[in-house]
PDB file of C-alpha atoms in Angstrom:
ATOM      1  CA  MET A 984     135.900 -90.803-174.907  1.00 64.00           C
ATOM      2  CA  THR A 985     137.322 -90.424-171.385  1.00 78.00           C
ATOM      3  CA  VAL A 986     139.265 -87.245-172.295  1.00 78.00           C
ATOM      4  CA  PHE A 987     136.098 -85.794-173.821  1.00 84.00           C
ATOM      5  CA  LEU A 988     134.136 -86.606-170.640  1.00 88.00           C
ATOM      6  CA  TYR A 989     136.822 -84.993-168.472  1.00 85.00           C
ATOM      7  CA  VAL A 990     136.826 -81.818-170.573  1.00 84.00           C
ATOM      8  CA  VAL A 991     133.018 -81.497-170.667  1.00 90.00           C
ATOM      9  CA  ILE A 992     132.635 -82.242-166.952  1.00 92.00           C
ATOM     10  CA  LEU A 993     135.482 -79.874-166.011  1.00 90.00           C
ATOM     11  CA  LEU A 994     133.921 -77.087-168.081  1.00 92.00           C
ATOM     12  CA  PHE A 995     130.487 -77.744-166.531  1.00 95.00           C
ATOM     13  CA  SER A 996     131.914 -77.866-162.991  1.00 95.00           C
ATOM     14  CA  ALA A 997     133.991 -74.710-163.467  1.00 95.00           C
ATOM     15  CA  THR A 998     130.908 -72.933-164.832  1.00 96.00           C
ATOM     16  CA  ILE A 999     128.826 -73.938-161.796  1.00 98.00           C
ATOM     17  CA  HIS A1000     131.717 -72.833-159.539  1.00 97.00           C
ATOM     18  CA  GLU A1001     131.855 -69.351-161.092  1.00 97.00           C
ATOM     19  CA  VAL A1002     128.060 -68.964-161.209  1.00 98.00           C
ATOM     20  CA  ALA A1003     127.982 -69.751-157.475  1.00 99.00           C
ATOM     21  CA  HIS A1004     130.466 -66.931-156.807  1.00 98.00           C
ATOM     22  CA  GLY A1005     128.427 -64.498-158.896  1.00 98.00           C
ATOM     23  CA  TYR A1006     125.084 -65.512-157.420  1.00 98.00           C
ATOM     24  CA  VAL A1007     126.239 -65.162-153.806  1.00 99.00           C
ATOM     25  CA  ALA A1008     127.782 -61.785-154.674  1.00 98.00           C
ATOM     26  CA  TYR A1009     124.410 -60.784-156.134  1.00 98.00           C
ATOM     27  CA  LEU A1010     122.629 -61.923-152.969  1.00 98.00           C
ATOM     28  CA  ARG A1011     125.082 -59.852-150.907  1.00 98.00           C
ATOM     29  CA  GLY A1012     124.459 -56.669-152.937  1.00 98.00           C
ATOM     30  CA  ASP A1013     126.882 -56.770-155.888  1.00 98.00           C
ATOM     31  CA  ASP A1014     125.123 -57.093-159.241  1.00 98.00           C
ATOM     32  CA  THR A1015     128.332 -56.747-161.312  1.00 98.00           C
ATOM     33  CA  ALA A1016     128.373 -60.413-162.413  1.00 98.00           C
ATOM     34  CA  LYS A1017     124.659 -60.310-163.223  1.00 97.00           C
ATOM     35  CA  MET A1018     125.041 -57.133-165.297  1.00 97.00           C
ATOM     36  CA  ALA A1019     127.982 -58.738-167.137  1.00 97.00           C
ATOM     37  CA  GLY A1020     125.832 -61.764-168.027  1.00 96.00           C
ATOM     38  CA  ARG A1021     127.987 -64.097-165.952  1.00 97.00           C
ATOM     39  CA  ILE A1022     125.279 -65.652-163.776  1.00 97.00           C
ATOM     40  CA  THR A1023     124.508 -68.124-166.545  1.00 97.00           C
ATOM     41  CA  LEU A1024     124.965 -71.856-167.029  1.00 96.00           C
ATOM     42  CA  ASN A1025     126.146 -71.166-170.575  1.00 96.00           C
ATOM     43  CA  PRO A1026     129.871 -72.003-170.329  1.00 95.00           C
ATOM     44  CA  ILE A1027     130.951 -69.636-173.125  1.00 95.00           C
ATOM     45  CA  PRO A1028     131.011 -66.424-171.014  1.00 95.00           C
ATOM     46  CA  HIS A1029     133.127 -68.284-168.431  1.00 95.00           C
ATOM     47  CA  ILE A1030     135.807 -69.366-170.911  1.00 93.00           C
ATOM     48  CA  GLU A1031     139.186 -67.694-170.481  1.00 92.00           C
ATOM     49  CA  LEU A1032     141.328 -68.210-173.598  1.00 90.00           C
ATOM     50  CA  PHE A1033     144.561 -69.266-171.918  1.00 88.00           C
ATOM     51  CA  GLY A1034     143.235 -70.999-168.791  1.00 86.00           C
ATOM     52  CA  THR A1035     140.262 -72.794-170.332  1.00 86.00           C
ATOM     53  CA  ILE A1036     141.484 -73.610-173.846  1.00 85.00           C
ATOM     54  CA  LEU A1037     145.194 -73.124-174.586  1.00 87.00           C
ATOM     55  CA  LEU A1038     146.829 -74.468-171.402  1.00 84.00           C
ATOM     56  CA  PRO A1039     144.633 -77.601-171.099  1.00 82.00           C
ATOM     57  CA  ALA A1040     145.059 -78.315-174.840  1.00 83.00           C
ATOM     58  CA  MET A1041     148.828 -77.911-174.556  1.00 85.00           C
ATOM     59  CA  LEU A1042     148.959 -80.218-171.510  1.00 81.00           C
ATOM     60  CA  LEU A1043     146.822 -82.832-173.303  1.00 80.00           C
ATOM     61  CA  PHE A1044     149.054 -82.600-176.380  1.00 84.00           C
ATOM     62  CA  LEU A1045     152.190 -83.019-174.241  1.00 85.00           C
ATOM     63  CA  LYS A1046     150.550 -85.936-172.370  1.00 83.00           C
ATOM     64  CA  ALA A1047     151.176 -84.156-169.068  1.00 77.00           C
ATOM     65  CA  PRO A1048     150.341 -86.167-165.939  1.00 74.00           C
ATOM     66  CA  VAL A1049     148.142 -83.305-164.686  1.00 70.00           C
ATOM     67  CA  LEU A1050     145.402 -81.462-166.545  1.00 71.00           C
ATOM     68  CA  LEU A1051     145.416 -77.861-165.354  1.00 74.00           C
ATOM     69  CA  GLY A1052     142.984 -75.106-166.259  1.00 79.00           C
ATOM     70  CA  TRP A1053     140.596 -72.493-164.951  1.00 85.00           C
ATOM     71  CA  ALA A1054     137.533 -70.486-165.884  1.00 91.00           C
ATOM     72  CA  LYS A1055     137.330 -66.720-166.142  1.00 93.00           C
ATOM     73  CA  PRO A1056     136.627 -65.373-162.638  1.00 93.00           C
ATOM     74  CA  VAL A1057     133.316 -63.541-162.302  1.00 95.00           C
ATOM     75  CA  PRO A1058     133.673 -59.764-161.997  1.00 96.00           C
ATOM     76  CA  LEU A1059     133.020 -58.398-158.527  1.00 96.00           C
ATOM     77  CA  ASN A1060     132.806 -54.887-157.135  1.00 96.00           C
ATOM     78  CA  TYR A1061     133.457 -55.178-153.421  1.00 92.00           C
ATOM     79  CA  ARG A1062     132.166 -51.640-152.818  1.00 95.00           C
ATOM     80  CA  ASN A1063     128.646 -52.830-153.675  1.00 98.00           C
ATOM     81  CA  LEU A1064     128.629 -55.490-150.961  1.00 97.00           C
ATOM     82  CA  LYS A1065     126.582 -55.048-147.788  1.00 96.00           C
ATOM     83  CA  ASP A1066     129.530 -55.941-145.523  1.00 95.00           C
ATOM     84  CA  PRO A1067     132.677 -56.626-147.595  1.00 92.00           C
ATOM     85  CA  ARG A1068     134.699 -58.043-144.692  1.00 86.00           C
ATOM     86  CA  LYS A1069     132.065 -60.777-144.137  1.00 92.00           C
ATOM     87  CA  ASP A1070     130.708 -61.050-147.689  1.00 96.00           C
ATOM     88  CA  ILE A1071     133.993 -61.691-149.516  1.00 94.00           C
ATOM     89  CA  PRO A1072     134.700 -64.965-147.649  1.00 94.00           C
ATOM     90  CA  LEU A1073     131.086 -66.069-148.285  1.00 96.00           C
ATOM     91  CA  ILE A1074     131.440 -65.346-151.999  1.00 98.00           C
ATOM     92  CA  CYS A1075     134.744 -67.218-152.117  1.00 97.00           C
ATOM     93  CA  LEU A1076     133.316 -70.171-150.204  1.00 98.00           C
ATOM     94  CA  ALA A1077     130.396 -70.434-152.655  1.00 98.00           C
ATOM     95  CA  GLY A1078     132.585 -71.868-155.446  1.00 98.00           C
ATOM     96  CA  PRO A1079     134.057 -74.794-153.475  1.00 98.00           C
ATOM     97  CA  ALA A1080     130.655 -75.338-151.808  1.00 99.00           C
ATOM     98  CA  SER A1081     129.095 -75.729-155.260  1.00 99.00           C
ATOM     99  CA  ASN A1082     131.745 -78.338-156.105  1.00 98.00           C
ATOM    100  CA  ILE A1083     130.986 -80.246-152.903  1.00 99.00           C
ATOM    101  CA  PHE A1084     127.271 -80.079-153.753  1.00 99.00           C
ATOM    102  CA  LEU A1085     128.018 -81.549-157.216  1.00 99.00           C
ATOM    103  CA  VAL A1086     129.971 -84.364-155.508  1.00 99.00           C
ATOM    104  CA  PHE A1087     126.928 -85.086-153.339  1.00 98.00           C
ATOM    105  CA  LEU A1088     124.540 -85.055-156.336  1.00 98.00           C
ATOM    106  CA  SER A1089     126.860 -87.310-158.354  1.00 97.00           C
ATOM    107  CA  GLY A1090     127.158 -89.780-155.478  1.00 95.00           C
ATOM    108  CA  LEU A1091     123.389 -89.793-155.137  1.00 95.00           C
ATOM    109  CA  GLY A1092     123.102 -90.360-158.895  1.00 91.00           C
ATOM    110  CA  MET A1093     125.502 -93.328-158.716  1.00 88.00           C
ATOM    111  CA  HIS A1094     123.409 -94.807-155.943  1.00 87.00           C
ATOM    112  CA  ILE A1095     120.119 -94.310-157.833  1.00 86.00           C
ATOM    113  CA  VAL A1096     121.433 -95.800-161.123  1.00 81.00           C
ATOM    114  CA  LYS A1097     121.901 -99.150-159.350  1.00 78.00           C
ATOM    115  CA  TYR A1098     118.128 -99.427-158.916  1.00 79.00           C
ATOM    116  CA  PHE A1099     117.307 -99.440-162.645  1.00 75.00           C
ATOM    117  CA  PRO A1100     118.066-103.052-163.670  1.00 70.00           C
ATOM    118  CA  ASN A1101     116.178-102.730-166.977  1.00 68.00           C
ATOM    119  CA  PHE A1102     118.350 -99.808-168.015  1.00 66.00           C
ATOM    120  CA  GLU A1103     120.677-101.004-170.781  1.00 65.00           C
ATOM    121  CA  LEU A1104     124.014-102.005-169.248  1.00 56.00           C
ATOM    122  CA  ARG A1105     126.270 -99.978-171.562  1.00 59.00           C
ATOM    123  CA  HIS A1106     124.321 -96.784-170.796  1.00 66.00           C
ATOM    124  CA  ASN A1107     124.437 -97.650-167.120  1.00 71.00           C
ATOM    125  CA  ARG A1108     128.251 -97.945-167.301  1.00 78.00           C
ATOM    126  CA  LEU A1109     128.602 -94.680-169.212  1.00 84.00           C
ATOM    127  CA  ILE A1110     126.439 -92.856-166.680  1.00 86.00           C
ATOM    128  CA  GLY A1111     128.292 -94.472-163.779  1.00 84.00           C
ATOM    129  CA  HIS A1112     131.669 -93.564-165.306  1.00 89.00           C
ATOM    130  CA  SER A1113     130.521 -89.982-165.972  1.00 92.00           C
ATOM    131  CA  LEU A1114     129.289 -89.601-162.399  1.00 93.00           C
ATOM    132  CA  TYR A1115     132.583 -91.030-161.105  1.00 93.00           C
ATOM    133  CA  ILE A1116     134.532 -88.469-163.172  1.00 93.00           C
ATOM    134  CA  MET A1117     132.182 -85.756-161.867  1.00 96.00           C
ATOM    135  CA  ILE A1118     133.014 -86.770-158.287  1.00 96.00           C
ATOM    136  CA  VAL A1119     136.774 -86.864-158.901  1.00 93.00           C
ATOM    137  CA  ILE A1120     136.901 -83.513-160.698  1.00 92.00           C
ATOM    138  CA  ASN A1121     134.724 -81.735-158.150  1.00 96.00           C
ATOM    139  CA  VAL A1122     136.601 -83.111-155.143  1.00 96.00           C
ATOM    140  CA  ILE A1123     139.829 -81.881-156.746  1.00 92.00           C
ATOM    141  CA  LEU A1124     138.309 -78.469-157.560  1.00 93.00           C
ATOM    142  CA  ALA A1125     136.941 -78.055-154.035  1.00 97.00           C
ATOM    143  CA  VAL A1126     140.190 -79.089-152.341  1.00 95.00           C
ATOM    144  CA  ILE A1127     142.439 -76.990-154.580  1.00 91.00           C
ATOM    145  CA  ASN A1128     140.217 -73.935-154.266  1.00 94.00           C
ATOM    146  CA  LEU A1129     140.216 -74.204-150.473  1.00 96.00           C
ATOM    147  CA  ILE A1130     144.021 -74.021-150.300  1.00 91.00           C
ATOM    148  CA  PRO A1131     144.729 -70.772-148.410  1.00 89.00           C
ATOM    149  CA  VAL A1132     147.240 -69.545-150.977  1.00 84.00           C
ATOM    150  CA  PRO A1133     146.571 -66.823-153.591  1.00 80.00           C
ATOM    151  CA  PRO A1134     144.964 -67.009-156.155  1.00 81.00           C
ATOM    152  CA  PHE A1135     142.745 -69.783-154.745  1.00 89.00           C
ATOM    153  CA  ASP A1136     139.455 -69.014-152.996  1.00 94.00           C
ATOM    154  CA  GLY A1137     140.900 -70.230-149.703  1.00 94.00           C
ATOM    155  CA  SER A1138     143.302 -67.274-149.647  1.00 89.00           C
ATOM    156  CA  LYS A1139     140.388 -64.844-149.516  1.00 89.00           C
ATOM    157  CA  ILE A1140     138.468 -66.976-147.029  1.00 92.00           C
ATOM    158  CA  ILE A1141     141.394 -67.007-144.595  1.00 91.00           C
ATOM    159  CA  THR A1142     141.700 -63.209-144.729  1.00 87.00           C
ATOM    160  CA  TYR A1143     138.433 -62.996-142.804  1.00 87.00           C
ATOM    161  CA  PHE A1144     140.241 -64.529-139.836  1.00 89.00           C
ATOM    162  CA  LEU A1145     143.360 -62.330-140.118  1.00 90.00           C
ATOM    163  CA  PRO A1146     143.777 -58.752-138.873  1.00 92.00           C
ATOM    164  CA  GLU A1147     143.064 -56.377-141.772  1.00 86.00           C
ATOM    165  CA  LYS A1148     146.666 -55.137-142.085  1.00 91.00           C
ATOM    166  CA  ILE A1149     148.065 -58.681-142.278  1.00 90.00           C
ATOM    167  CA  ALA A1150     145.278 -59.749-144.658  1.00 86.00           C
ATOM    168  CA  THR A1151     146.171 -56.912-147.049  1.00 85.00           C
ATOM    169  CA  ARG A1152     149.870 -57.848-147.024  1.00 86.00           C
ATOM    170  CA  TYR A1153     148.968 -61.485-147.523  1.00 85.00           C
ATOM    171  CA  LEU A1154     146.835 -60.734-150.586  1.00 80.00           C
ATOM    172  CA  ASN A1155     149.555 -58.457-152.016  1.00 83.00           C
ATOM    173  CA  LEU A1156     151.774 -61.533-152.323  1.00 81.00           C
ATOM    174  CA  ASN A1157     149.331 -62.897-154.914  1.00 78.00           C
ATOM    175  CA  PRO A1158     151.461 -62.451-158.087  1.00 77.00           C
ATOM    176  CA  TYR A1159     154.528 -64.068-156.536  1.00 80.00           C
ATOM    177  CA  ILE A1160     152.693 -66.967-154.932  1.00 79.00           C
ATOM    178  CA  CYS A1161     150.757 -67.633-158.167  1.00 74.00           C
ATOM    179  CA  LEU A1162     154.019 -68.078-160.034  1.00 78.00           C
ATOM    180  CA  ILE A1163     155.446 -70.384-157.352  1.00 81.00           C
ATOM    181  CA  VAL A1164     152.254 -72.496-157.241  1.00 74.00           C
ATOM    182  CA  LEU A1165     152.196 -72.800-161.047  1.00 72.00           C
ATOM    183  CA  CYS A1166     155.859 -73.914-161.085  1.00 78.00           C
ATOM    184  CA  VAL A1167     155.230 -76.503-158.346  1.00 76.00           C
ATOM    185  CA  ILE A1168     152.171 -77.933-160.137  1.00 66.00           C
ATOM    186  CA  LEU A1169     153.896 -78.100-163.520  1.00 68.00           C
ATOM    187  CA  SER A1170     157.044 -79.685-162.080  1.00 72.00           C
ATOM    188  CA  SER A1171     155.062 -82.507-160.413  1.00 62.00           C
TER     189      SER A1171
END
């Protein structure tokens, strides 16, 4: 039951994360995600075959100490943005901010559940456990995504504070850093 809860909550949280990126991009002038049908709470359009299904399933099967996965990033067209230099960090910050918001809502939910003494105890425990998992997963998602290393959102946020030439070089390291980060995570 716990593995099922983790998978469902991770999929829900990753969906909210990606919708937040797409919605902020839409607010800043880029309707690419909206036109692609990606500003939706339906998790299916956000599923990426390898990152959302195959890798997590393989890690579960191998009883890996870490469950790793990701959702399909929302499509963006930076040329449609009002001010790309300022808008890109806002769009990237929206995902982790949505995870922090889910942590807050889950904590509030845990607090509220305590005030329903007539609520059947086993349901109360299941809800409490689900909210706890929601907090853990979303704290992890927020923290990992704020790491200023490509491909995480933090790498694009930090470029706002770097001179444009250095920011471009930094983002060009993406393929190499992704491989190094993946090796470090899998070797843990």
